PDB file of C-alpha atoms in Angstrom:
ATOM      1  CA  MET A   1     171.409  35.899 203.004  1.00 76.00           C
ATOM      2  CA  GLU A   2     172.853  35.635 199.154  1.00 78.00           C
ATOM      3  CA  ASN A   3     170.123  34.318 197.703  1.00 88.00           C
ATOM      4  CA  ILE A   4     167.637  37.563 199.093  1.00 94.00           C
ATOM      5  CA  ARG A   5     166.294  39.498 196.172  1.00 95.00           C
ATOM      6  CA  ALA A   6     163.603  41.112 198.101  1.00 97.00           C
ATOM      7  CA  VAL A   7     162.916  42.931 201.154  1.00 98.00           C
ATOM      8  CA  LEU A   8     159.929  43.641 202.921  1.00 98.00           C
ATOM      9  CA  ILE A   9     160.403  46.046 206.157  1.00 98.00           C
ATOM     10  CA  ASP A  10     157.629  46.615 208.720  1.00 97.00           C
ATOM     11  CA  ILE A  11     157.402  50.550 209.919  1.00 97.00           C
ATOM     12  CA  ASP A  12     156.263  50.707 213.388  1.00 94.00           C
ATOM     13  CA  GLY A  13     158.734  49.863 215.634  1.00 95.00           C
ATOM     14  CA  VAL A  14     161.712  48.863 212.783  1.00 98.00           C
ATOM     15  CA  LEU A  15     162.103  52.095 211.174  1.00 98.00           C
ATOM     16  CA  THR A  16     160.241  54.456 213.289  1.00 97.00           C
ATOM     17  CA  VAL A  17     158.633  55.323 216.770  1.00 94.00           C
ATOM     18  CA  SER A  18     155.651  57.343 216.812  1.00 90.00           C
ATOM     19  CA  TRP A  19     156.594  58.450 213.254  1.00 93.00           C
ATOM     20  CA  LYS A  20     160.318  59.611 214.483  1.00 96.00           C
ATOM     21  CA  ALA A  21     162.991  57.672 212.520  1.00 98.00           C
ATOM     22  CA  LEU A  22     165.157  55.620 214.592  1.00 97.00           C
ATOM     23  CA  PRO A  23     168.908  55.757 214.733  1.00 98.00           C
ATOM     24  CA  GLY A  24     170.318  54.341 211.567  1.00 98.00           C
ATOM     25  CA  ALA A  25     167.633  53.569 209.871  1.00 98.00           C
ATOM     26  CA  VAL A  26     167.364  56.017 207.062  1.00 98.00           C
ATOM     27  CA  GLU A  27     171.185  55.683 206.217  1.00 98.00           C
ATOM     28  CA  ALA A  28     170.563  51.585 205.895  1.00 98.00           C
ATOM     29  CA  MET A  29     167.269  52.205 203.738  1.00 97.00           C
ATOM     30  CA  GLU A  30     169.920  54.572 201.759  1.00 98.00           C
ATOM     31  CA  ARG A  31     172.256  51.595 201.211  1.00 97.00           C
ATOM     32  CA  LEU A  32     169.307  49.324 200.344  1.00 96.00           C
ATOM     33  CA  ARG A  33     168.373  52.169 197.389  1.00 96.00           C
ATOM     34  CA  ALA A  34     171.750  52.280 196.717  1.00 96.00           C
ATOM     35  CA  ALA A  35     172.290  48.210 196.012  1.00 94.00           C
ATOM     36  CA  ASP A  36     168.991  48.537 193.558  1.00 94.00           C
ATOM     37  CA  LEU A  37     167.384  45.848 196.016  1.00 94.00           C
ATOM     38  CA  PRO A  38     163.532  45.944 195.518  1.00 96.00           C
ATOM     39  CA  LEU A  39     161.573  46.456 198.924  1.00 96.00           C
ATOM     40  CA  ALA A  40     158.157  47.407 200.105  1.00 97.00           C
ATOM     41  CA  LEU A  41     156.809  48.936 203.260  1.00 98.00           C
ATOM     42  CA  VAL A  42     154.337  46.374 204.541  1.00 97.00           C
ATOM     43  CA  THR A  43     152.319  47.448 207.976  1.00 94.00           C
ATOM     44  CA  ASN A  44     149.393  46.802 210.042  1.00 90.00           C
ATOM     45  CA  THR A  45     149.261  50.776 210.636  1.00 88.00           C
ATOM     46  CA  THR A  46     145.285  51.710 210.457  1.00 90.00           C
ATOM     47  CA  SER A  47     145.746  55.647 211.794  1.00 86.00           C
ATOM     48  CA  ARG A  48     146.845  56.779 208.051  1.00 91.00           C
ATOM     49  CA  THR A  49     146.658  56.440 204.338  1.00 92.00           C
ATOM     50  CA  ARG A  50     149.261  55.376 202.350  1.00 94.00           C
ATOM     51  CA  ALA A  51     150.219  58.775 201.198  1.00 94.00           C
ATOM     52  CA  GLU A  52     150.180  60.145 204.686  1.00 94.00           C
ATOM     53  CA  ILE A  53     152.424  57.579 205.511  1.00 96.00           C
ATOM     54  CA  ALA A  54     154.874  58.146 202.905  1.00 97.00           C
ATOM     55  CA  ARG A  55     154.665  61.770 203.279  1.00 97.00           C
ATOM     56  CA  ARG A  56     155.563  61.090 207.183  1.00 97.00           C
ATOM     57  CA  LEU A  57     158.552  59.249 206.373  1.00 98.00           C
ATOM     58  CA  THR A  58     160.242  61.037 203.623  1.00 98.00           C
ATOM     59  CA  GLY A  59     159.876  64.334 206.353  1.00 98.00           C
ATOM     60  CA  GLU A  60     161.932  62.104 208.355  1.00 98.00           C
ATOM     61  CA  GLY A  61     164.971  61.410 205.547  1.00 98.00           C
ATOM     62  CA  PHE A  62     163.464  58.125 204.011  1.00 98.00           C
ATOM     63  CA  PRO A  63     163.576  57.756 200.321  1.00 97.00           C
ATOM     64  CA  VAL A  64     160.008  55.951 199.698  1.00 97.00           C
ATOM     65  CA  SER A  65     157.235  57.281 198.417  1.00 96.00           C
ATOM     66  CA  ALA A  66     153.160  55.819 198.428  1.00 95.00           C
ATOM     67  CA  ASP A  67     154.244  52.957 195.647  1.00 95.00           C
ATOM     68  CA  ASP A  68     156.567  51.375 198.151  1.00 97.00           C
ATOM     69  CA  ILE A  69     154.243  51.114 201.061  1.00 96.00           C
ATOM     70  CA  LEU A  70     151.816  48.318 201.494  1.00 96.00           C
ATOM     71  CA  THR A  71     148.687  48.571 204.452  1.00 94.00           C
ATOM     72  CA  ALA A  72     146.489  46.902 205.781  1.00 92.00           C
ATOM     73  CA  PRO A  73     143.429  49.015 204.731  1.00 94.00           C
ATOM     74  CA  ALA A  74     144.542  48.865 201.081  1.00 92.00           C
ATOM     75  CA  VAL A  75     144.644  45.356 201.657  1.00 93.00           C
ATOM     76  CA  THR A  76     141.094  45.345 203.339  1.00 95.00           C
ATOM     77  CA  ALA A  77     139.612  46.960 200.836  1.00 94.00           C
ATOM     78  CA  ALA A  78     140.716  44.682 197.977  1.00 92.00           C
ATOM     79  CA  TYR A  79     139.161  41.799 200.291  1.00 94.00           C
ATOM     80  CA  LEU A  80     136.030  43.638 200.504  1.00 96.00           C
ATOM     81  CA  ARG A  81     135.711  44.608 197.096  1.00 95.00           C
ATOM     82  CA  GLU A  82     136.620  40.935 196.372  1.00 94.00           C
ATOM     83  CA  HIS A  83     134.504  38.645 198.839  1.00 96.00           C
ATOM     84  CA  HIS A  84     131.537  41.157 199.907  1.00 97.00           C
ATOM     85  CA  PRO A  85     130.963  43.387 197.148  1.00 96.00           C
ATOM     86  CA  GLY A  86     128.840  46.419 197.723  1.00 95.00           C
ATOM     87  CA  ALA A  87     128.168  45.262 201.578  1.00 96.00           C
ATOM     88  CA  ARG A  88     127.465  48.110 203.929  1.00 96.00           C
ATOM     89  CA  CYS A  89     130.478  48.263 206.320  1.00 96.00           C
ATOM     90  CA  LEU A  90     130.512  49.442 209.989  1.00 96.00           C
ATOM     91  CA  LEU A  91     134.531  50.757 210.166  1.00 95.00           C
ATOM     92  CA  ILE A  92     135.521  51.047 213.699  1.00 95.00           C
ATOM     93  CA  ASN A  93     138.982  52.560 213.793  1.00 93.00           C
ATOM     94  CA  SER A  94     141.051  55.235 214.826  1.00 89.00           C
ATOM     95  CA  GLY A  95     142.342  57.698 211.780  1.00 86.00           C
ATOM     96  CA  ASP A  96     140.632  58.359 208.733  1.00 87.00           C
ATOM     97  CA  VAL A  97     141.668  55.839 205.949  1.00 89.00           C
ATOM     98  CA  ARG A  98     139.107  55.934 203.774  1.00 88.00           C
ATOM     99  CA  ALA A  99     141.610  57.217 200.377  1.00 88.00           C
ATOM    100  CA  ASP A 100     142.603  53.963 201.053  1.00 89.00           C
ATOM    101  CA  LEU A 101     139.146  52.232 201.321  1.00 92.00           C
ATOM    102  CA  GLU A 102     138.297  52.995 197.931  1.00 90.00           C
ATOM    103  CA  GLY A 103     134.991  50.893 196.504  1.00 93.00           C
ATOM    104  CA  VAL A 104     133.715  50.304 200.018  1.00 95.00           C
ATOM    105  CA  GLU A 105     130.427  51.400 201.531  1.00 95.00           C
ATOM    106  CA  ILE A 106     131.112  52.556 205.109  1.00 93.00           C
ATOM    107  CA  VAL A 107     127.907  52.960 207.026  1.00 90.00           C
ATOM    108  CA  PRO A 108     127.712  55.184 209.865  1.00 82.00           C
ATOM    109  CA  VAL A 109     127.003  52.906 213.749  1.00 73.00           C
ATOM    110  CA  THR A 110     123.512  52.156 214.539  1.00 64.00           C
ATOM    111  CA  ASP A 111     123.273  49.214 217.523  1.00 54.00           C
ATOM    112  CA  ARG A 112     119.524  48.452 216.519  1.00 56.00           C
ATOM    113  CA  PRO A 113     119.980  45.778 213.477  1.00 50.00           C
ATOM    114  CA  GLU A 114     116.578  43.673 214.868  1.00 49.00           C
ATOM    115  CA  THR A 115     114.407  47.122 214.098  1.00 45.00           C
ATOM    116  CA  ASP A 116     116.950  48.978 211.226  1.00 49.00           C
ATOM    117  CA  SER A 117     117.640  45.688 209.021  1.00 51.00           C
ATOM    118  CA  GLY A 118     117.292  47.704 205.622  1.00 60.00           C
ATOM    119  CA  ALA A 119     120.216  49.800 207.015  1.00 76.00           C
ATOM    120  CA  ALA A 120     122.323  47.496 209.009  1.00 87.00           C
ATOM    121  CA  PRO A 121     125.902  46.947 208.383  1.00 94.00           C
ATOM    122  CA  GLU A 122     126.383  43.614 206.801  1.00 96.00           C
ATOM    123  CA  VAL A 123     130.322  43.785 207.469  1.00 97.00           C
ATOM    124  CA  VAL A 124     131.786  44.509 210.668  1.00 97.00           C
ATOM    125  CA  VAL A 125     135.491  45.618 209.752  1.00 97.00           C
ATOM    126  CA  PHE A 126     137.918  46.481 212.512  1.00 96.00           C
ATOM    127  CA  GLY A 127     141.047  48.785 212.033  1.00 93.00           C
ATOM    128  CA  GLY A 128     143.250  50.116 214.633  1.00 91.00           C
ATOM    129  CA  ALA A 129     142.546  50.820 218.178  1.00 93.00           C
ATOM    130  CA  GLY A 130     142.122  54.193 219.891  1.00 91.00           C
ATOM    131  CA  GLU A 131     139.159  55.970 221.470  1.00 92.00           C
ATOM    132  CA  GLU A 132     137.050  55.231 219.236  1.00 92.00           C
ATOM    133  CA  PHE A 133     136.937  51.201 220.652  1.00 94.00           C
ATOM    134  CA  SER A 134     134.107  52.783 223.263  1.00 93.00           C
ATOM    135  CA  TYR A 135     132.037  50.512 224.600  1.00 94.00           C
ATOM    136  CA  PRO A 136     128.815  51.757 222.622  1.00 93.00           C
ATOM    137  CA  ALA A 137     130.851  50.661 219.403  1.00 94.00           C
ATOM    138  CA  LEU A 138     132.353  47.456 220.258  1.00 95.00           C
ATOM    139  CA  ASN A 139     128.819  46.752 221.840  1.00 95.00           C
ATOM    140  CA  ALA A 140     127.036  47.832 218.439  1.00 94.00           C
ATOM    141  CA  ALA A 141     129.300  45.629 216.648  1.00 95.00           C
ATOM    142  CA  PHE A 142     128.391  42.760 219.004  1.00 96.00           C
ATOM    143  CA  ARG A 143     124.977  43.468 218.038  1.00 95.00           C
ATOM    144  CA  HIS A 144     125.182  43.184 214.686  1.00 95.00           C
ATOM    145  CA  LEU A 145     127.124  40.538 214.488  1.00 97.00           C
ATOM    146  CA  ARG A 146     124.865  38.232 216.694  1.00 96.00           C
ATOM    147  CA  SER A 147     122.489  39.416 214.000  1.00 94.00           C
ATOM    148  CA  GLY A 148     124.469  37.740 211.214  1.00 96.00           C
ATOM    149  CA  ALA A 149     126.918  40.423 210.151  1.00 96.00           C
ATOM    150  CA  ARG A 150     130.411  39.092 208.907  1.00 97.00           C
ATOM    151  CA  LEU A 151     133.669  40.285 211.018  1.00 98.00           C
ATOM    152  CA  VAL A 152     137.015  41.207 209.090  1.00 97.00           C
ATOM    153  CA  ALA A 153     140.120  42.778 210.936  1.00 96.00           C
ATOM    154  CA  MET A 154     142.740  44.735 209.391  1.00 94.00           C
ATOM    155  CA  HIS A 155     145.008  42.700 211.845  1.00 92.00           C
ATOM    156  CA  ARG A 156     145.344  41.374 215.207  1.00 90.00           C
ATOM    157  CA  ASN A 157     147.680  42.960 217.038  1.00 88.00           C
ATOM    158  CA  LEU A 158     147.799  42.840 221.065  1.00 90.00           C
ATOM    159  CA  TYR A 159     149.823  46.249 221.398  1.00 88.00           C
ATOM    160  CA  TRP A 160     152.110  48.210 219.861  1.00 83.00           C
ATOM    161  CA  ARG A 161     155.100  50.950 220.587  1.00 80.00           C
ATOM    162  CA  THR A 162     154.907  54.507 221.089  1.00 83.00           C
ATOM    163  CA  ALA A 163     156.928  57.103 222.859  1.00 81.00           C
ATOM    164  CA  GLN A 164     155.252  56.892 225.890  1.00 86.00           C
ATOM    165  CA  GLY A 165     154.887  52.868 226.236  1.00 88.00           C
ATOM    166  CA  LEU A 166     153.260  50.491 225.231  1.00 87.00           C
ATOM    167  CA  ASP A 167     149.375  50.653 224.140  1.00 91.00           C
ATOM    168  CA  LEU A 168     146.928  48.157 223.709  1.00 91.00           C
ATOM    169  CA  ASP A 169     145.684  47.703 220.096  1.00 92.00           C
ATOM    170  CA  THR A 170     143.141  46.179 218.240  1.00 94.00           C
ATOM    171  CA  GLY A 171     143.599  42.422 219.002  1.00 93.00           C
ATOM    172  CA  ALA A 172     143.019  42.909 222.606  1.00 94.00           C
ATOM    173  CA  PHE A 173     139.149  43.476 221.740  1.00 96.00           C
ATOM    174  CA  LEU A 174     139.463  41.513 218.917  1.00 96.00           C
ATOM    175  CA  LEU A 175     139.624  38.278 221.049  1.00 96.00           C
ATOM    176  CA  GLY A 176     136.587  39.095 223.743  1.00 96.00           C
ATOM    177  CA  LEU A 177     134.327  40.057 220.889  1.00 96.00           C
ATOM    178  CA  GLU A 178     135.403  36.506 218.835  1.00 97.00           C
ATOM    179  CA  ARG A 179     134.213  34.704 221.808  1.00 97.00           C
ATOM    180  CA  ALA A 180     131.388  36.520 222.871  1.00 97.00           C
ATOM    181  CA  ALA A 181     129.517  36.964 219.644  1.00 97.00           C
ATOM    182  CA  ARG A 182     130.833  33.353 218.795  1.00 97.00           C
ATOM    183  CA  VAL A 183     132.583  34.352 215.646  1.00 97.00           C
ATOM    184  CA  GLU A 184     135.807  34.165 214.347  1.00 97.00           C
ATOM    185  CA  ALA A 185     137.575  37.100 212.288  1.00 96.00           C
ATOM    186  CA  GLN A 186     139.007  37.141 208.647  1.00 96.00           C
ATOM    187  CA  VAL A 187     141.785  38.676 209.024  1.00 95.00           C
ATOM    188  CA  THR A 188     143.045  40.698 206.348  1.00 94.00           C
ATOM    189  CA  GLY A 189     147.157  42.124 207.441  1.00 92.00           C
ATOM    190  CA  LYS A 190     149.510  40.700 209.041  1.00 92.00           C
ATOM    191  CA  PRO A 191     149.883  37.626 209.822  1.00 92.00           C
ATOM    192  CA  SER A 192     147.595  36.504 206.967  1.00 93.00           C
ATOM    193  CA  GLU A 193     148.877  34.834 204.193  1.00 94.00           C
ATOM    194  CA  ALA A 194     147.372  36.539 202.043  1.00 91.00           C
ATOM    195  CA  PHE A 195     148.701  40.153 202.754  1.00 94.00           C
ATOM    196  CA  PHE A 196     152.243  38.607 202.474  1.00 96.00           C
ATOM    197  CA  GLY A 197     150.924  37.212 198.969  1.00 94.00           C
ATOM    198  CA  ALA A 198     150.318  40.340 197.791  1.00 93.00           C
ATOM    199  CA  ALA A 199     153.685  41.936 199.160  1.00 95.00           C
ATOM    200  CA  LEU A 200     155.383  39.762 196.848  1.00 96.00           C
ATOM    201  CA  ALA A 201     152.817  40.049 194.152  1.00 94.00           C
ATOM    202  CA  HIS A 202     153.415  43.794 195.311  1.00 93.00           C
ATOM    203  CA  LEU A 203     157.257  43.504 194.446  1.00 95.00           C
ATOM    204  CA  GLY A 204     156.914  40.458 191.679  1.00 95.00           C
ATOM    205  CA  ALA A 205     159.361  38.208 194.013  1.00 96.00           C
ATOM    206  CA  SER A 206     159.211  34.900 195.161  1.00 97.00           C
ATOM    207  CA  ALA A 207     158.825  34.060 198.796  1.00 97.00           C
ATOM    208  CA  SER A 208     162.098  32.136 199.199  1.00 96.00           C
ATOM    209  CA  ASP A 209     164.072  35.088 197.708  1.00 96.00           C
ATOM    210  CA  THR A 210     162.578  37.536 199.898  1.00 98.00           C
ATOM    211  CA  LEU A 211     163.244  38.949 203.368  1.00 98.00           C
ATOM    212  CA  MET A 212     160.909  40.073 206.172  1.00 98.00           C
ATOM    213  CA  VAL A 213     162.043  42.238 209.215  1.00 98.00           C
ATOM    214  CA  GLY A 214     159.918  43.133 212.266  1.00 97.00           C
ATOM    215  CA  ASP A 215     159.525  43.704 215.940  1.00 96.00           C
ATOM    216  CA  ASP A 216     156.677  41.342 216.117  1.00 94.00           C
ATOM    217  CA  VAL A 217     158.125  38.060 216.524  1.00 95.00           C
ATOM    218  CA  GLU A 218     154.398  36.773 215.809  1.00 93.00           C
ATOM    219  CA  SER A 219     152.555  38.530 212.879  1.00 92.00           C
ATOM    220  CA  ASP A 220     155.745  39.662 211.130  1.00 95.00           C
ATOM    221  CA  VAL A 221     158.331  37.584 211.315  1.00 97.00           C
ATOM    222  CA  LEU A 222     157.117  33.731 212.562  1.00 97.00           C
ATOM    223  CA  ALA A 223     154.164  34.540 210.206  1.00 96.00           C
ATOM    224  CA  ALA A 224     156.747  35.397 207.386  1.00 97.00           C
ATOM    225  CA  GLN A 225     158.638  32.428 207.750  1.00 98.00           C
ATOM    226  CA  ARG A 226     155.262  30.093 207.534  1.00 97.00           C
ATOM    227  CA  CYS A 227     155.157  31.509 204.031  1.00 97.00           C
ATOM    228  CA  GLY A 228     158.873  30.695 203.367  1.00 97.00           C
ATOM    229  CA  ILE A 229     160.039  33.925 203.611  1.00 98.00           C
ATOM    230  CA  THR A 230     162.953  34.564 205.997  1.00 98.00           C
ATOM    231  CA  GLY A 231     162.342  36.188 208.958  1.00 98.00           C
ATOM    232  CA  VAL A 232     164.788  38.407 210.989  1.00 98.00           C
ATOM    233  CA  LEU A 233     163.236  40.280 214.058  1.00 98.00           C
ATOM    234  CA  VAL A 234     164.497  43.582 215.550  1.00 98.00           C
ATOM    235  CA  ARG A 235     165.207  44.380 218.575  1.00 98.00           C
ATOM    236  CA  THR A 236     163.272  47.556 218.866  1.00 97.00           C
ATOM    237  CA  GLY A 237     159.765  48.741 219.620  1.00 94.00           C
ATOM    238  CA  LYS A 238     157.607  45.799 220.138  1.00 92.00           C
ATOM    239  CA  TYR A 239     160.425  43.368 220.591  1.00 95.00           C
ATOM    240  CA  GLN A 240     160.181  41.915 224.247  1.00 92.00           C
ATOM    241  CA  PRO A 241     162.103  38.864 224.912  1.00 94.00           C
ATOM    242  CA  GLU A 242     159.754  36.768 226.888  1.00 94.00           C
ATOM    243  CA  ALA A 243     157.703  36.995 223.612  1.00 91.00           C
ATOM    244  CA  VAL A 244     160.622  35.522 221.492  1.00 93.00           C
ATOM    245  CA  GLY A 245     160.770  33.027 224.157  1.00 93.00           C
ATOM    246  CA  ALA A 246     157.178  32.149 224.661  1.00 93.00           C
ATOM    247  CA  ALA A 247     156.335  32.036 220.326  1.00 92.00           C
ATOM    248  CA  ASP A 248     155.472  29.272 218.336  1.00 90.00           C
ATOM    249  CA  GLY A 249     159.180  29.248 216.649  1.00 95.00           C
ATOM    250  CA  THR A 250     162.392  30.757 216.250  1.00 96.00           C
ATOM    251  CA  PRO A 251     163.336  33.731 213.769  1.00 97.00           C
ATOM    252  CA  ASP A 252     166.075  33.439 210.910  1.00 97.00           C
ATOM    253  CA  ARG A 253     168.025  35.786 212.251  1.00 97.00           C
ATOM    254  CA  VAL A 254     167.767  38.495 214.896  1.00 97.00           C
ATOM    255  CA  ILE A 255     169.773  41.500 214.896  1.00 98.00           C
ATOM    256  CA  ASP A 256     169.437  44.553 217.467  1.00 98.00           C
ATOM    257  CA  SER A 257     168.133  47.155 214.966  1.00 98.00           C
ATOM    258  CA  PHE A 258     167.257  48.083 211.100  1.00 98.00           C
ATOM    259  CA  ALA A 259     170.395  49.777 211.183  1.00 98.00           C
ATOM    260  CA  ASP A 260     172.380  46.229 211.237  1.00 98.00           C
ATOM    261  CA  LEU A 261     170.340  45.040 207.940  1.00 97.00           C
ATOM    262  CA  PRO A 262     172.778  45.952 205.382  1.00 96.00           C
ATOM    263  CA  GLY A 263     175.538  44.422 207.067  1.00 95.00           C
ATOM    264  CA  LEU A 264     173.502  41.082 207.666  1.00 96.00           C
ATOM    265  CA  LEU A 265     172.509  41.028 203.865  1.00 94.00           C
ATOM    266  CA  ASP A 266     176.423  41.538 202.872  1.00 89.00           C
ATOM    267  CA  ARG A 267     177.551  38.579 204.849  1.00 75.00           C
TER     268      ARG A 267
END
């Protein structure tokens, strides 16, 4: 831990649950700030823009700003601008994040690409799951993919933790769509290497000097470790012992909560 010079922090399930601060999380963040440790909040949250996330977190007492936050939608926009410039994109997402999708053309749903090819989407973009992931929307996406559209997913998380319990997320739908349409999604958020690379570049940090703390053993922790980043798993949020036991690797460290992170770094 003595070599750590920067910290990447997941939000949902680590700092908050249903946007309410977890016990001790604000105080732990304040200790990291007092130590002048560069940090970035890296999240697959797709329901709010970076500015909205910052407002929710500061409302809970966290000393953060929008500049500290890197989201899957923002990284997705950069990917689309680079790899599919000017493409018509069908966005299926719960929440309005268009402010973080600057330079991306979003088109309305049309399920008849064979008769309306001029307006048909060239890229289907999956965000976070919610009521928008209806049968008509998923079936329209399926038809476009079968007609040649590319598939981009902001993440493939299977579920997340809310105040009411675990809820299904995008990955549960994405797996079926990939198999039915015989395509493979390009994932832009966690656990992609590109996302962690963008986070390191944002901080100007090297992987060997950086720590990632998250509640998802696969997408947060092991994915970071595969990039050379130290991985710390917290026993909050979506943490489940059975998921850890079934994982493809072992976290570098496991702590009870984010409140314990300053003490771990001190040691």
